[in-house]
Amino acid sequence: MTDLISTHTHGALGIIRMTRGPVNALGHALRVAISQAHRTFESDPAIAAIVLTGQGRFFSAGADITEFDSGRRAPFLTDLIAQLEASTKPVIALVNGIAYGGGFELALGCHGLAALSDAKVAFPEITLGNIPGAGGTQKLPRLIGGPAALDIILSGKPISAKRAHDLGIVQSIDGTEAEALTRIEADLADGPPVRLPRDLTVEGSPEELAEVAAPYLRRARGAPAPAKAVEGVQMAYDTPLDAGLAWERETFTALNTSPEAKALRHVFFAEREARKIEDVPPQTPKRALASAGVIGAGTMGAGIAKCLADAGLSVTVIEQEQDRLDQGLARIRAIYDEAQSKGRLSKADAEARLARISGSTSMDALCEADIVVEAVFEAMDIKRSVFAALDKICKPGAILATNTSTLDVNEIAAATSRPEDVIGLHFFSPAHIMKLLEVVRADKTAPDVIATAMALGPRLGKVPVLVGVCDGFAGNRMFINFNREAQILIEEGALPWQIDAVLSDWGLAMGPLAVMDLAGLDVGYRIRQARGPQSPYPFTTADRLAEAGHLGQKTGRGWYLYPDGARRGQPDPEVETLIKAVSQEKGITRREISDEEILHRCLWQLVNTGYQIIEEGIAQRPSDLDVIFVNGYGFPKTRGGPMFFAEQAGLARVAADVRRFHAEIGAHWTPSALLLEQAETADA
Ligand code: NAI
């Protein structure tokens, strides 16, 4: 017995149980322990067959990802699997809970595959920029056919025990381990299992893969792993297993060091790291959240109410007037209807969740709520009066959250007698879809309120990131500077379509000008008018377009032309004329601007602002800002986020560019002291 595995016998069965917490990641020590235990049982004459299982929620979550970057040592997982396949006694995988990636491949290396009803199998490698590397691409097609196997590999999504049984991945499903062991004993009495995937062949021809592959390859936008997965499954049809395995191993190793895989691993770890808060340790007690209030059932409030109800909380939605409340509740129902029509939710589930949501025109209905999320109009006086009222109505210990995107959470908190209970929960639009949740810590927010809000994030299906109070918090403050740089580039000589093409080729879902057209040029215009000329670089062309009523897609023209309701814009010669006139008015001699300059000026604005934000203590670490951009702003995960991209490019080089832009372009390029410091240490 070690802390990695435990072994015992059950009649003539030798049981190896993986017990390496928390997820049975198949690191080197665990591989060695399983190998030794297998050998011991194999040479024990009292043992007829060996059962490999896990404990709790995990059979095994797969490879130990930390080994990808720190180096891997023999015996590799492939060696261990080969040992089990060559076993003189049958080995049966009894999959309890999760068997992902290498964990699933370990099970596919066994002579029989039994499951408990909570079992789930998956190949999530594709989500980390890779393909299964220990036999998955060659053995799963042999077991269940090419198309079904390819779909599992390309989707990266888990398959339930029942579906795995229907597909022929697992041979039996039992409710408990005891029942499963009894069944395995009985099955063995009828003869040993003869179903090693390595001994099977794939029926059909590789042409049948095209239909499954097409949509995934389209979405991959040239990322290498999905195409390699298809190639691997194609090989399974006509290549001897060992040649296929050798190809898979080589491909896996090569993909592992691809920039995409590194970036995806970075995001994977960054999302976990973001949950750690320096002065709020994990053992900080959390407040129980069973009931919630949402004030304001507009665009954001409706989506927030859905998230809370989906997470199992009972939700009371507040609007001041009955007709607004009715509209709000209808908006929530429409979101559920859409989820149903897209097949994301069954009718019964949608109804059960909707039943948790009620409405009221009186805030008194929130007297028992454990948490209230305010999503009323973005005006300080309205927010303060709402919070003053909540202070009187809510029970002691209730968390009072605001979804403000621009207002000072300290000022909102000061409208109450309990600022320690006040926090920002900044959802992104559409709130029921976007994964990012900025948790905004105000000066007096209590640690247990922060801990509770951070734990609420994943319950709502969100990725929470802690930020502090400043104009725009972390995400919007960085993003506005990115957009401003695009505007400056336009005045200096670039055209909107050039900027959008550079940034979408780099990987953004849409370029910044196309995004403005989608959101409506009136939105930013109104904000800029309300704020007055704060920036030395006003959005002059954007303002002129808005004033002319060219608001973007909804009016058929903005930065682009959208003839006949087209969703993709065409370059507009009149916009080009307007841009040139604005440059002339400002005395700017337009020049040719390279794609590289466009890319770096837009991205380094994000990076320089990001380091300033960290310097000021508004965000904890650069990787948190990457989490914000990939989950809230459509940044490609395969680039790892702006801060990671800058680190890969070399911070010394980024700092040198920023210094040069500062000298040549203007004060808004003042280098962050932290960036300069990091650049020096990175250089050393
Ligand atoms: P909205 O105008 O769609 O909805 C606001 C709702 O609040 C309306 O239904 C209104 O009737 C209601 N309301 C106003 N005063 C109220 C009061 N005293 N009591 C009860 N209900 C009241 O606005 P939206 O877009 O949903 O924004 C709400 C908040 O979310 C704002 O603070 C905004 O800055 C923030 N936000 C908005 C985002 C967006 O993209 N729309 C993104 C992130 C945050």
XYZ file of C-alpha atoms and ligand atoms in Angstrom:
728
model
C 0.000 0.000 0.000
C 1.287 3.422 -0.952
C -0.470 6.771 -1.165
C -0.555 6.169 -4.924
C -2.440 2.895 -5.036
C -3.953 0.320 -2.730
C -4.267 -3.376 -3.507
C -6.480 -6.095 -2.141
C -8.076 -9.287 -3.298
C -11.699 -10.230 -3.859
C -11.894 -13.978 -4.305
C -9.587 -14.705 -7.211
C -9.576 -11.069 -8.319
C -6.597 -8.855 -7.560
C -7.769 -5.270 -7.226
C -5.473 -2.340 -7.951
C -7.039 0.901 -6.827
C -5.467 4.197 -7.887
C -5.579 6.526 -4.877
C -3.393 9.403 -5.952
C -5.441 12.473 -5.024
C -7.024 14.569 -6.230
C -7.655 13.231 -9.758
C -5.364 10.184 -10.186
C -3.202 12.028 -12.709
C -0.944 9.384 -14.259
C 2.387 10.821 -13.188
C 5.587 8.803 -13.142
C 5.242 7.490 -9.568
C 1.693 6.280 -10.149
C 2.718 4.533 -13.383
C 5.498 2.719 -11.526
C 3.154 1.701 -8.690
C 0.531 0.266 -11.067
C 3.203 -1.578 -13.019
C 4.640 -3.179 -9.877
C 1.230 -4.125 -8.470
C 0.292 -5.719 -11.777
C 3.480 -7.797 -11.808
C 2.841 -8.936 -8.235
C -0.703 -10.107 -8.992
C 0.402 -11.649 -12.280
C 2.844 -13.900 -10.477
C 0.421 -14.778 -7.652
C -1.060 -18.219 -8.365
C -4.160 -17.430 -6.271
C -5.114 -14.608 -8.640
C -7.105 -15.350 -11.799
C -7.713 -11.815 -13.063
C -6.804 -8.267 -12.183
C -9.174 -5.316 -11.796
C -7.876 -1.781 -12.178
C -10.052 0.948 -10.678
C -9.919 4.370 -9.057
C -11.608 6.029 -6.148
C -14.193 8.705 -5.504
C -15.020 10.752 -8.581
C -11.946 9.723 -10.519
C -10.766 6.630 -12.288
C -8.075 8.884 -13.722
C -8.181 12.376 -15.241
C -5.263 11.393 -17.487
C -1.695 12.503 -17.935
C -0.029 14.718 -15.376
C 0.048 17.891 -17.471
C 2.813 19.385 -15.363
C 5.088 16.659 -16.811
C 4.569 18.067 -20.328
C 6.741 21.030 -19.552
C 8.999 19.533 -16.877
C 10.066 16.401 -18.782
C 8.721 12.847 -18.750
C 10.425 9.625 -17.679
C 10.024 5.915 -18.377
C 7.985 3.906 -17.822
C 5.771 6.002 -20.061
C 2.051 5.453 -20.127
C 2.462 3.573 -23.400
C 4.888 1.175 -21.646
C 2.415 0.563 -18.842
C -0.412 -0.040 -21.312
C 1.774 -2.454 -23.306
C 2.505 -4.338 -20.072
C -1.226 -4.691 -19.288
C -2.011 -5.774 -22.855
C 0.656 -8.464 -22.645
C -0.571 -9.615 -19.232
C -0.797 -13.369 -18.822
C -3.904 -12.807 -16.737
C -6.838 -10.726 -17.961
C -6.949 -7.157 -16.731
C -10.344 -5.511 -16.417
C -10.722 -1.752 -16.113
C -13.554 -0.885 -13.760
C -14.181 2.750 -14.584
C -15.611 4.740 -11.700
C -16.256 8.437 -12.357
C -13.963 10.202 -14.763
C -11.595 8.420 -17.183
C -10.196 11.139 -19.417
C -7.309 11.225 -21.845
C -4.554 8.907 -20.636
C -7.003 7.484 -18.067
C -9.307 6.424 -20.903
C -6.347 5.044 -22.862
C -5.282 3.026 -19.834
C -8.772 1.493 -19.771
C -8.571 0.798 -23.531
C -5.404 -1.175 -22.851
C -7.357 -3.641 -20.700
C -8.953 -6.931 -21.761
C -12.337 -5.866 -20.476
C -13.914 -2.509 -19.732
C -16.612 -2.352 -17.049
C -18.208 0.840 -15.766
C -20.052 2.132 -12.756
C -23.088 4.226 -13.588
C -21.297 7.512 -12.804
C -18.482 6.729 -15.274
C -17.555 9.267 -17.945
C -14.948 8.860 -20.642
C -13.433 11.537 -22.862
C -10.426 12.551 -24.895
C -10.006 16.221 -23.923
C -6.546 16.452 -25.553
C -7.895 18.494 -28.450
C -8.827 21.266 -26.003
C -5.140 21.440 -25.079
C -4.000 21.538 -28.706
C -3.114 17.870 -28.989
C -4.387 14.407 -29.902
C -4.568 11.364 -27.620
C -0.984 10.126 -27.306
C -1.182 6.655 -25.779
C -3.207 4.718 -28.301
C -6.522 6.613 -28.357
C -6.528 7.474 -32.056
C -5.711 3.883 -33.034
C -7.654 1.815 -30.522
C -10.959 3.651 -30.108
C -11.741 3.350 -33.863
C -10.936 -0.372 -33.621
C -13.439 -0.684 -30.796
C -16.370 1.440 -32.032
C -15.659 2.380 -35.652
C -13.990 5.420 -37.183
C -16.753 8.073 -37.278
C -17.892 7.617 -33.658
C -14.285 7.557 -32.432
C -13.337 10.643 -34.422
C -16.309 12.552 -33.037
C -15.222 11.751 -29.473
C -11.627 12.790 -30.201
C -12.510 16.014 -32.044
C -15.225 17.159 -29.650
C -13.147 16.607 -26.521
C -16.469 16.151 -24.730
C -17.322 13.524 -22.088
C -19.462 10.491 -22.895
C -21.739 9.096 -20.172
C -21.550 5.453 -19.070
C -24.827 4.735 -20.825
C -23.685 6.246 -24.125
C -20.336 4.488 -23.787
C -22.257 1.236 -23.372
C -24.486 1.955 -26.392
C -21.400 2.692 -28.476
C -19.715 -0.519 -27.342
C -16.930 1.133 -25.354
C -17.914 -0.476 -22.057
C -19.371 -3.935 -21.758
C -21.335 -3.548 -18.549
C -22.665 -0.927 -16.172
C -23.234 -1.550 -12.488
C -24.463 0.652 -9.668
C -21.787 -0.242 -7.142
C -18.285 -1.631 -7.101
C -19.440 -4.710 -5.173
C -22.016 -5.505 -7.864
C -19.453 -4.929 -10.573
C -16.938 -7.289 -8.939
C -19.565 -10.006 -8.567
C -20.453 -9.627 -12.223
C -16.796 -9.684 -13.310
C -16.268 -12.899 -11.340
C -19.314 -14.471 -12.971
C -18.237 -13.324 -16.452
C -14.771 -14.782 -15.897
C -16.296 -18.106 -14.941
C -17.788 -18.135 -18.477
C -14.343 -17.606 -19.974
C -11.820 -14.774 -20.035
C -12.667 -11.571 -21.972
C -11.262 -11.577 -25.502
C -11.789 -8.006 -26.538
C -8.436 -6.244 -26.434
C -8.912 -3.237 -28.723
C -5.399 -3.771 -30.093
C -6.530 -7.107 -31.590
C -9.499 -5.657 -33.515
C -9.657 -4.110 -36.976
C -11.664 -1.142 -38.247
C -14.589 -1.855 -40.560
C -15.495 0.498 -43.428
C -13.305 2.947 -45.288
C -11.683 6.212 -44.199
C -13.922 8.199 -46.607
C -16.706 7.827 -44.067
C -14.818 10.223 -41.750
C -15.255 13.300 -43.951
C -18.712 14.214 -42.700
C -17.731 14.083 -39.025
C -14.471 15.933 -39.624
C -15.740 18.848 -41.724
C -17.355 21.122 -39.095
C -14.479 20.626 -36.632
C -11.832 21.415 -39.235
C -13.706 24.553 -40.242
C -13.794 25.798 -36.651
C -10.124 24.918 -36.093
C -9.049 27.803 -38.355
C -5.817 26.099 -39.236
C -4.821 24.940 -35.716
C -2.868 21.715 -36.328
C -4.317 19.227 -33.798
C -7.771 18.568 -35.334
C -6.277 17.763 -38.754
C -3.794 15.410 -37.104
C -6.627 13.672 -35.219
C -8.363 13.009 -38.538
C -5.125 11.705 -40.045
C -4.648 9.393 -37.062
C -8.116 7.884 -37.240
C -7.680 7.434 -41.015
C -4.543 5.413 -40.330
C -6.420 3.123 -37.958
C -8.330 1.700 -40.969
C -5.381 0.345 -42.872
C -2.150 0.702 -40.907
C -0.833 -2.023 -38.596
C -1.417 -1.026 -34.998
C 2.212 -0.652 -33.975
C 2.982 1.627 -36.929
C -0.103 3.678 -36.084
C 0.994 3.928 -32.447
C 4.473 5.054 -33.448
C 2.993 7.763 -35.686
C 0.647 8.835 -32.890
C 3.488 9.047 -30.363
C 5.613 11.148 -32.681
C 2.732 13.430 -33.583
C 1.735 13.838 -29.942
C 5.273 14.819 -28.981
C 5.558 17.289 -31.848
C 2.173 18.888 -31.146
C 3.004 19.197 -27.471
C 5.633 21.773 -28.211
C 3.527 23.630 -30.785
C 2.802 27.253 -29.868
C -0.930 26.464 -29.817
C -0.555 23.624 -27.309
C 1.693 25.737 -25.078
C -0.809 28.567 -25.175
C -3.749 26.276 -24.422
C -1.884 24.753 -21.474
C -1.103 28.245 -20.252
C -4.814 29.131 -20.299
C -5.691 25.856 -18.562
C -3.336 26.607 -15.675
C -4.087 30.343 -15.686
C -7.787 29.692 -15.102
C -6.936 27.588 -12.070
C -4.349 30.048 -10.788
C -6.888 32.876 -11.077
C -8.894 31.272 -8.279
C -6.029 31.837 -5.840
C -6.118 35.075 -3.917
C -3.065 36.212 -2.058
C -4.725 37.412 1.136
C -7.838 35.221 0.990
C -6.641 31.674 1.656
C -8.617 28.667 0.347
C -9.819 27.765 3.842
C -11.646 31.111 4.200
C -15.245 30.251 5.157
C -17.864 30.854 2.502
C -21.404 32.090 2.966
C -24.176 29.673 1.994
C -26.039 30.780 -1.124
C -29.455 29.216 -1.771
C -31.597 32.195 -2.706
C -30.839 35.216 -4.858
C -32.363 38.481 -5.934
C -31.720 40.238 -9.241
C -32.674 43.903 -9.489
C -33.401 45.048 -13.015
C -34.483 42.430 -15.562
C -33.031 44.140 -18.629
C -30.398 42.774 -20.999
C -27.999 41.808 -18.220
C -30.418 41.061 -15.375
C -32.313 38.483 -17.444
C -29.137 36.557 -18.307
C -27.874 36.775 -14.721
C -31.191 35.449 -13.378
C -30.884 32.479 -15.742
C -27.348 31.703 -14.564
C -28.436 31.771 -10.918
C -31.488 29.573 -11.545
C -29.383 27.124 -13.594
C -27.059 26.836 -10.598
C -29.997 25.755 -8.434
C -30.651 28.984 -6.556
C -34.167 30.315 -6.148
C -34.292 33.730 -7.797
C -36.498 36.751 -7.225
C -36.377 39.312 -10.005
C -37.255 42.923 -9.228
C -38.500 45.663 -11.541
C -40.282 48.777 -10.319
C -43.223 48.561 -12.685
C -45.403 45.560 -13.461
C -45.148 45.876 -17.248
C -41.338 46.066 -17.066
C -41.354 43.047 -14.778
C -43.532 41.149 -17.238
C -41.153 42.089 -20.056
C -38.174 40.988 -17.961
C -39.713 37.620 -17.113
C -40.601 37.164 -20.791
C -36.972 37.935 -21.652
C -35.826 35.186 -19.279
C -38.334 32.745 -20.751
C -37.070 33.617 -24.243
C -33.515 32.731 -23.194
C -34.740 29.330 -21.962
C -36.767 28.831 -25.141
C -33.663 29.482 -27.205
C -31.624 27.007 -25.134
C -34.352 24.419 -25.744
C -34.611 25.074 -29.458
C -30.852 24.651 -29.774
C -31.126 21.333 -27.967
C -29.035 22.493 -25.003
C -31.804 21.866 -22.490
C -34.809 19.562 -22.274
C -38.279 21.048 -21.877
C -38.595 19.487 -18.428
C -35.272 20.959 -17.273
C -36.151 24.381 -18.663
C -39.505 24.345 -16.860
C -37.881 23.203 -13.597
C -35.388 26.051 -13.771
C -37.989 28.638 -14.731
C -40.053 27.494 -11.751
C -37.230 28.697 -9.503
C -37.620 32.254 -10.810
C -40.305 34.581 -9.498
C -40.836 38.309 -9.893
C -41.851 41.211 -7.705
C -42.205 44.971 -7.984
C -41.183 45.391 -4.363
C -37.630 45.097 -3.098
C -39.131 43.869 0.201
C -39.307 40.473 -1.521
C -35.503 40.323 -1.108
C -35.576 40.276 2.706
C -34.521 36.606 2.845
C -32.131 36.572 -0.157
C -28.601 35.289 0.484
C -27.230 37.336 -2.409
C -28.602 40.190 -4.492
C -27.180 41.182 -7.879
C -28.083 44.682 -8.982
C -28.318 45.276 -12.761
C -30.275 48.541 -13.060
C -29.393 51.503 -15.311
C -25.779 52.617 -15.219
C -26.246 55.793 -13.141
C -24.633 56.422 -9.768
C -27.654 58.064 -8.140
C -29.929 55.151 -9.098
C -27.393 52.563 -7.929
C -26.886 54.359 -4.620
C -30.598 54.565 -3.921
C -30.992 50.855 -4.730
C -28.153 49.962 -2.331
C -29.484 52.241 0.413
C -32.809 50.420 0.104
C -31.127 47.002 0.117
C -29.290 47.991 3.289
C -32.637 48.436 5.032
C -34.330 45.374 3.559
C -31.754 42.569 3.322
C -30.985 40.206 6.175
C -27.611 40.497 7.936
C -24.904 38.621 6.042
C -26.578 38.922 2.635
C -24.087 39.651 -0.154
C -24.922 42.820 -2.059
C -23.430 42.736 -5.545
C -23.454 45.240 -8.384
C -23.029 44.474 -12.078
C -21.836 47.985 -12.842
C -19.330 48.144 -15.690
C -17.986 51.651 -15.130
C -19.030 53.025 -11.739
C -16.988 53.157 -8.526
C -17.981 50.180 -6.370
C -16.617 51.957 -3.268
C -19.063 54.790 -3.807
C -21.921 52.329 -4.265
C -20.850 50.447 -1.114
C -20.775 53.725 0.827
C -24.546 54.060 0.303
C -24.943 51.171 2.761
C -24.053 50.715 6.421
C -22.353 47.412 5.478
C -19.727 48.047 2.800
C -18.004 44.797 3.827
C -20.910 42.892 2.231
C -20.727 44.811 -1.057
C -18.856 43.479 -4.095
C -18.900 43.853 -7.878
C -19.955 40.909 -10.025
C -19.184 42.125 -13.528
C -20.858 39.793 -16.003
C -20.238 40.168 -19.724
C -22.909 40.357 -22.363
C -24.758 38.085 -23.109
C -24.569 37.231 -19.404
C -25.870 33.680 -19.788
C -23.265 32.877 -22.450
C -20.025 34.760 -21.789
C -17.761 32.810 -19.456
C -15.943 35.684 -17.802
C -16.945 37.008 -14.396
C -14.873 39.891 -13.061
C -15.227 39.809 -9.286
C -14.624 43.391 -8.209
C -13.193 43.780 -4.773
C -13.891 47.158 -3.173
C -11.797 48.682 -0.372
C -13.934 47.263 2.425
C -15.198 44.003 0.893
C -14.868 41.213 3.492
C -12.613 38.230 2.673
C -15.468 35.731 3.059
C -17.557 37.748 0.604
C -14.697 37.582 -1.912
C -14.241 33.844 -1.301
C -17.989 33.245 -1.724
C -18.145 35.268 -4.947
C -15.120 33.438 -6.392
C -16.728 30.079 -5.537
C -20.043 31.200 -7.037
C -18.346 31.762 -10.422
C -17.832 28.088 -11.342
C -21.288 27.234 -9.933
C -22.671 29.629 -12.532
C -20.501 28.072 -15.239
C -18.240 31.139 -15.199
C -14.520 31.690 -14.956
C -14.031 34.197 -12.124
C -11.132 36.637 -11.991
C -10.558 38.984 -9.075
C -9.997 42.646 -9.943
C -9.973 45.939 -8.050
C -11.824 49.185 -8.470
C -10.734 51.516 -11.280
C -12.351 52.948 -14.372
C -13.231 49.942 -16.530
C -11.793 47.470 -13.977
C -9.223 45.275 -15.747
C -10.864 44.088 -18.968
C -12.591 47.220 -20.240
C -9.737 49.476 -19.192
C -7.344 47.457 -21.326
C -9.813 47.003 -24.142
C -10.586 50.689 -24.517
C -6.893 51.416 -24.980
C -6.682 48.691 -27.607
C -9.620 50.261 -29.460
C -8.176 53.743 -29.078
C -4.938 52.596 -30.686
C -6.924 51.314 -33.666
C -8.480 54.790 -33.975
C -5.087 56.472 -33.847
C -3.750 54.104 -36.499
C -6.669 55.075 -38.731
C -5.784 58.744 -38.377
C -2.117 58.006 -39.099
C -2.707 56.113 -42.313
C -4.270 52.661 -41.804
C -7.740 51.806 -43.052
C -10.385 49.991 -40.970
C -10.360 46.896 -43.189
C -6.582 46.631 -42.949
C -6.686 46.760 -39.133
C -9.530 44.249 -38.902
C -7.808 41.878 -41.334
C -4.530 41.973 -39.375
C -6.240 41.255 -36.061
C -8.592 38.600 -37.344
C -5.735 36.870 -39.166
C -3.928 36.874 -35.828
C -6.929 35.038 -34.374
C -9.530 37.471 -33.081
C -13.075 36.412 -33.927
C -13.640 39.938 -35.296
C -11.511 43.033 -35.719
C -12.227 46.088 -33.521
C -13.968 48.141 -36.214
C -16.262 45.298 -37.236
C -17.084 44.870 -33.531
C -18.038 48.554 -33.259
C -20.349 48.134 -36.248
C -21.934 45.101 -34.613
C -22.463 46.784 -31.227
C -23.638 50.047 -32.817
C -21.544 53.200 -33.105
C -24.115 55.053 -30.985
C -23.139 53.036 -27.882
C -19.574 54.344 -27.635
C -20.664 57.759 -28.927
C -23.087 58.227 -26.048
C -20.472 57.166 -23.489
C -17.897 59.561 -24.979
C -20.398 62.432 -25.044
C -21.339 61.794 -21.411
C -17.714 61.722 -20.321
C -16.479 64.751 -22.228
C -13.117 64.954 -23.991
C -10.976 63.035 -21.517
C -8.712 61.394 -24.022
C -6.106 63.319 -26.013
C -7.104 61.119 -28.952
C -10.841 61.424 -29.435
C -12.580 58.940 -31.679
C -13.164 61.686 -34.268
C -14.069 59.543 -37.280
C -16.246 57.238 -35.190
C -18.071 60.247 -33.766
C -18.642 61.729 -37.234
C -20.072 58.416 -38.446
C -22.398 58.232 -35.447
C -23.512 61.830 -35.926
C -24.307 61.059 -39.578
C -26.539 58.197 -38.392
C -24.164 55.556 -39.737
C -24.406 53.358 -36.690
C -23.129 50.072 -38.128
C -24.955 46.902 -39.097
C -28.302 48.073 -37.799
C -28.380 51.070 -40.182
C -26.706 49.290 -43.090
C -23.517 51.326 -42.834
C -20.938 52.322 -40.266
C -17.235 51.639 -40.709
C -18.372 49.245 -43.443
C -21.261 49.009 -45.882
C -23.865 46.281 -45.302
C -25.956 46.228 -48.469
C -29.271 44.340 -48.231
C -28.810 43.460 -44.570
C -25.508 41.625 -45.165
C -23.737 40.605 -41.974
C -20.266 40.871 -43.443
C -19.295 44.445 -44.213
C -17.692 45.766 -47.394
C -15.119 48.574 -47.452
C -16.852 51.921 -47.895
C -15.070 54.464 -50.160
C -16.919 57.307 -48.422
C -15.500 56.233 -45.065
C -12.051 56.275 -46.619
C -12.660 59.857 -47.815
C -13.904 60.862 -44.367
C -10.871 59.307 -42.684
C -8.491 61.157 -44.992
C -10.318 64.429 -44.330
C -9.999 63.903 -40.556
C -6.245 63.233 -40.881
C -5.876 66.411 -42.942
C -7.855 68.514 -40.458
C -5.547 67.320 -37.715
C -2.459 68.081 -39.781
C -1.425 64.430 -39.901
C 0.506 63.315 -42.996
C -0.830 59.858 -43.698
C 1.729 57.119 -44.199
C 1.867 53.463 -45.132
C 1.532 51.407 -41.931
C 2.762 47.821 -41.917
C 0.632 44.927 -40.704
C 3.264 44.213 -38.093
C 3.056 47.728 -36.679
C -0.734 47.466 -36.493
C -0.560 44.166 -34.653
C 2.051 45.270 -32.175
C 0.594 48.665 -31.444
C -2.844 47.207 -30.707
C -1.527 44.295 -28.658
C 1.212 46.148 -26.786
C -1.387 48.701 -25.683
C -3.158 45.817 -23.962
C 0.100 44.581 -22.491
C 1.398 47.946 -21.275
C -1.982 48.775 -19.740
C -2.083 45.271 -18.264
C 1.230 45.777 -16.464
C 0.039 49.179 -15.207
C -3.056 47.482 -13.798
C -0.931 44.927 -11.980
C 1.404 47.646 -10.727
C -1.601 49.407 -9.226
C -2.819 46.186 -7.583
C -6.020 46.142 -9.671
C -5.214 42.631 -10.911
C -3.060 40.013 -9.214
C -0.979 38.581 -12.057
C -0.480 38.769 -15.836
C -2.092 35.377 -16.404
C -5.343 36.643 -14.833
C -5.515 39.208 -17.633
C -5.106 36.425 -20.198
C -8.032 34.614 -18.578
C -10.060 37.818 -18.894
C -9.288 38.249 -22.599
C -9.894 34.678 -23.710
C -13.142 34.364 -21.749
C -14.599 37.846 -22.096
C -13.277 39.409 -25.297
C -13.149 36.637 -27.898
C -9.362 36.392 -27.825
C -8.107 33.117 -29.291
C -7.158 30.598 -26.609
C -4.565 29.272 -29.024
C -2.617 32.528 -28.510
C -2.843 32.192 -24.729
C -4.020 35.786 -24.194
C -2.200 39.097 -24.709
C 0.157 38.856 -21.738
C 1.287 35.333 -22.649
C 1.715 36.383 -26.270
C 3.975 39.227 -25.123
C 6.021 36.893 -22.924
C 6.485 34.541 -25.870
C 7.507 37.435 -28.091
C 10.024 38.453 -25.401
C 9.284 41.168 -22.855
C 12.557 42.921 -23.661
C 11.415 43.363 -27.230
C 7.933 44.479 -26.124
C 9.449 47.021 -23.713
C 11.725 48.360 -26.457
C 8.719 48.797 -28.783
C 6.726 50.537 -26.050
C 9.611 52.941 -25.382
C 9.875 53.712 -29.078
C 6.108 54.280 -29.419
C 6.284 56.545 -26.370
C 8.977 58.654 -28.000
C 7.341 58.700 -31.424
C 3.595 58.617 -30.799
C 2.592 60.094 -27.489
C 2.138 60.115 -23.749
C -0.436 57.334 -23.785
C 2.525 55.026 -24.439
C 4.291 55.879 -21.143
C 5.890 52.516 -20.330
C 4.667 50.664 -17.277
C 7.468 50.528 -14.692
C 6.585 46.903 -14.019
C 6.863 46.026 -17.710
C 10.336 47.575 -17.837
C 11.364 45.742 -14.674
C 10.015 42.409 -15.946
C 11.730 42.976 -19.280
C 15.062 43.337 -17.530
C 14.681 40.192 -15.439
C 13.343 38.269 -18.434
C 16.421 39.400 -20.321
C 18.901 38.469 -17.587
P -30.937 47.600 -19.357
O -31.366 48.995 -19.607
O -31.167 46.570 -20.407
O -31.657 47.061 -18.035
C -31.775 47.777 -16.856
C -33.076 47.343 -16.205
O -33.110 47.859 -14.877
C -34.315 47.873 -16.915
O -35.198 46.808 -17.187
C -34.926 48.843 -15.918
O -36.342 48.871 -15.959
C -34.425 48.291 -14.607
N -34.358 49.276 -13.537
C -33.852 50.517 -13.584
N -33.925 51.086 -12.371
C -34.471 50.181 -11.533
C -34.776 50.170 -10.147
N -34.542 51.218 -9.378
N -35.315 49.047 -9.627
C -35.547 47.989 -10.387
N -35.257 47.929 -11.705
C -34.733 49.016 -12.267
O -29.411 47.674 -18.945
P -28.293 46.534 -18.998
O -27.587 46.611 -20.277
O -28.896 45.254 -18.568
O -27.275 47.046 -17.879
C -27.527 46.880 -16.501
C -26.239 47.053 -15.748
O -25.306 46.101 -16.225
C -25.566 48.397 -15.922
O -24.966 48.746 -14.707
C -24.539 48.145 -16.981
O -23.458 49.040 -16.927
C -24.108 46.754 -16.618
N -23.485 46.005 -17.682
C -23.994 46.010 -18.946
C -23.371 45.300 -19.956
C -23.943 45.297 -21.341
O -23.223 44.892 -22.262
N -25.181 45.699 -21.547
C -22.153 44.493 -19.694
C -21.754 44.493 -18.311
C -22.396 45.234 -17.372
